[in-house]
Amino acid sequence: MALTFDEGHTLVVQKGYEKQYIGGKKQIEKNFRIYSEEGKKNRKMAKKMRAEKRYK
């Protein structure tokens, strides 16, 4: 199983660990904020608020 990450580099991962986050605690938290459903909702909400602020 191979996953792509970091601008085209390839990482070979043992089968069964494909969904595990890689990296230290700080990187895991960053990945969670970016890729979780909650993170996506937060980014959309922030984008909407910035757009509203711009047009006021």
Backbone as ProteinMPNN parsed JSONL, in Angstrom:
{"seq_chain_A": "MALTFDEGHTLVVQKGYEKQYIGGKKQIEKNFRIYSEEGKKNRKMAKKMRAEKRYK", "coords_chain_A": {"N_chain_A": [[0.859, -1.177, 0.0], [0.636, 2.161, -0.848], [0.922, 5.57, -0.026], [0.427, 8.921, -1.029], [2.117, 11.904, -0.189], [3.133, 15.137, 1.036], [3.803, 16.863, -1.316], [4.154, 15.064, -3.632], [5.961, 13.06, -2.788], [6.39, 9.607, -1.928], [5.148, 7.269, 0.365], [5.617, 4.147, 1.778], [3.428, 1.996, 3.341], [2.569, -0.253, 5.929], [0.101, -2.739, 5.464], [-3.112, -2.118, 6.753], [-2.462, 0.005, 8.323], [-3.074, 2.261, 6.949], [-4.832, 4.345, 7.512], [-3.847, 5.578, 9.733], [-2.539, 8.398, 11.445], [0.465, 10.127, 10.665], [3.489, 11.142, 12.149], [4.515, 13.51, 14.719], [2.907, 14.59, 17.808], [2.082, 17.25, 17.432], [1.881, 17.415, 14.628], [-0.095, 15.49, 14.18], [-2.304, 16.694, 15.436], [-2.552, 18.943, 13.793], [-3.147, 17.725, 11.318], [-5.597, 16.583, 12.022], [-7.162, 18.872, 12.488], [-7.211, 19.887, 9.908], [-8.213, 17.828, 8.185], [-10.455, 16.615, 9.352], [-14.051, 16.259, 9.619], [-15.165, 18.209, 11.23], [-13.161, 20.151, 11.118], [-13.32, 20.868, 8.41], [-15.862, 22.021, 8.354], [-15.437, 24.184, 10.087], [-13.568, 25.694, 8.584], [-15.124, 26.36, 6.342], [-17.087, 27.927, 7.572], [-15.526, 30.031, 8.575], [-14.585, 31.08, 6.177], [-16.966, 31.97, 5.058], [-17.649, 33.958, 6.923], [-15.528, 35.766, 6.566], [-16.084, 36.578, 3.955], [-18.56, 37.83, 4.318], [-17.781, 39.941, 5.961], [-16.181, 41.363, 4.225], [-18.007, 42.379, 2.383], [-19.536, 44.182, 3.783]], "CA_chain_A": [[0.0, 0.0, 0.0], [1.424, 3.393, -0.9], [0.18, 6.818, 0.127], [1.199, 10.088, -1.457], [2.101, 12.985, 0.791], [4.21, 16.123, 0.963], [4.149, 17.293, -2.666], [4.605, 14.053, -4.568], [6.755, 11.991, -2.21], [5.595, 8.409, -1.687], [5.459, 6.566, 1.603], [5.105, 2.785, 1.797], [2.83, 1.778, 4.655], [2.124, -1.616, 6.183], [-1.34, -2.896, 5.302], [-3.839, -1.978, 8.01], [-2.08, 1.269, 8.952], [-3.265, 3.322, 5.958], [-5.625, 5.447, 8.059], [-3.167, 6.122, 10.905], [-1.826, 9.649, 11.219], [1.917, 9.993, 10.736], [4.157, 12.316, 12.688], [4.416, 13.775, 16.146], [1.623, 15.05, 18.343], [1.742, 18.521, 16.791], [1.469, 17.107, 13.256], [-1.368, 14.772, 14.267], [-3.338, 17.699, 15.72], [-2.711, 19.761, 12.587], [-3.867, 16.903, 10.347], [-6.979, 16.437, 12.473], [-7.844, 20.149, 12.223], [-7.352, 20.087, 8.468], [-8.929, 16.792, 7.442], [-11.666, 16.116, 10.003], [-15.295, 16.909, 9.187], [-15.288, 19.425, 12.047], [-12.223, 21.115, 10.557], [-13.869, 21.361, 7.144], [-16.978, 22.916, 8.69], [-14.86, 25.414, 10.645], [-12.979, 26.477, 7.498], [-16.215, 26.919, 5.537], [-17.719, 28.977, 8.352], [-14.592, 31.159, 8.607], [-14.58, 31.66, 4.837], [-18.235, 32.689, 4.917], [-17.575, 35.159, 7.763], [-14.621, 36.711, 5.894], [-16.801, 37.123, 2.799], [-19.569, 38.758, 4.832], [-17.059, 41.109, 6.467], [-15.679, 42.074, 3.058], [-19.096, 43.044, 1.671], [-20.282, 45.101, 4.655]], "C_chain_A": [[0.895, 1.226, 0.0], [0.499, 4.595, -0.78], [1.036, 7.951, -0.4], [1.07, 11.165, -0.399], [3.216, 13.957, 0.472], [4.695, 16.365, -0.467], [4.799, 16.203, -3.513], [5.496, 12.964, -4.012], [5.842, 10.801, -1.932], [6.084, 7.724, -0.425], [4.842, 5.182, 1.528], [4.658, 2.49, 3.216], [2.37, 0.334, 4.766], [0.605, -1.683, 6.092], [-2.018, -2.868, 6.666], [-3.546, -0.663, 8.709], [-2.318, 2.466, 8.027], [-3.962, 4.542, 6.536], [-4.996, 6.082, 9.299], [-2.489, 7.441, 10.533], [-0.344, 9.429, 11.446], [2.487, 11.273, 11.327], [3.959, 12.442, 14.18], [3.047, 14.301, 16.525], [1.157, 16.333, 17.659], [1.221, 18.286, 15.368], [0.123, 16.392, 13.241], [-2.506, 15.75, 14.519], [-3.608, 18.57, 14.499], [-3.504, 18.99, 11.535], [-5.331, 16.759, 10.731], [-7.767, 17.713, 12.191], [-8.121, 20.332, 10.735], [-8.339, 19.101, 7.851], [-10.196, 16.273, 8.107], [-12.885, 16.856, 9.471], [-15.492, 18.22, 9.944], [-14.38, 20.529, 11.504], [-12.729, 21.714, 9.257], [-15.006, 22.34, 7.399], [-16.456, 24.248, 9.224], [-14.27, 26.3, 9.554], [-14.053, 27.118, 6.629], [-16.879, 28.082, 6.259], [-16.828, 30.227, 8.385], [-14.555, 31.868, 7.252], [-15.838, 32.493, 4.61], [-18.202, 33.997, 5.708], [-16.656, 36.21, 7.138], [-15.314, 37.37, 4.708], [-17.848, 38.134, 3.248], [-18.918, 40.054, 5.304], [-16.595, 41.992, 5.305], [-16.781, 42.894, 2.39], [-19.928, 43.969, 2.537], [-19.757, 46.498, 4.535]], "O_chain_A": [[1.833, 1.301, 0.794], [-0.58, 4.622, -1.372], [2.255, 7.936, -0.229], [0.015, 11.312, 0.218], [4.138, 13.634, -0.278], [5.854, 16.104, -0.79], [5.886, 16.407, -4.053], [5.771, 12.001, -4.728], [4.642, 10.979, -1.723], [7.286, 7.617, -0.183], [3.651, 5.057, 1.24], [5.402, 2.703, 4.174], [1.843, -0.234, 3.809], [-0.094, -0.796, 6.582], [-1.562, -3.51, 7.613], [-4.297, -0.252, 9.594], [-1.82, 3.56, 8.29], [-3.708, 5.662, 6.095], [-5.554, 7.026, 9.858], [-1.937, 7.58, 9.442], [0.056, 8.646, 12.307], [2.009, 12.367, 11.026], [3.325, 11.602, 14.819], [2.154, 14.44, 15.689], [-0.024, 16.481, 17.344], [0.232, 18.894, 14.958], [-0.711, 16.662, 12.376], [-3.558, 15.651, 13.888], [-4.757, 18.898, 14.205], [-4.427, 19.535, 10.928], [-6.209, 16.807, 9.87], [-8.9, 17.654, 11.713], [-9.159, 20.875, 10.355], [-9.209, 19.5, 7.076], [-10.953, 15.543, 7.467], [-12.762, 17.956, 8.932], [-15.931, 19.217, 9.371], [-14.776, 21.693, 11.436], [-12.59, 22.914, 9.02], [-15.101, 23.372, 6.734], [-16.964, 25.311, 8.864], [-14.444, 27.518, 9.584], [-13.923, 28.274, 6.224], [-17.198, 29.101, 5.647], [-17.319, 31.346, 8.24], [-14.501, 33.096, 7.184], [-15.78, 33.583, 4.041], [-18.672, 35.027, 5.225], [-16.961, 37.402, 7.171], [-15.159, 38.569, 4.478], [-18.004, 39.184, 2.624], [-19.449, 41.139, 5.07], [-16.618, 43.219, 5.399], [-16.519, 43.986, 1.886], [-20.938, 44.496, 2.07], [-20.262, 47.406, 5.195]]}, "name": "protein", "num_of_chains": 1, "seq": "MALTFDEGHTLVVQKGYEKQYIGGKKQIEKNFRIYSEEGKKNRKMAKKMRAEKRYK"}
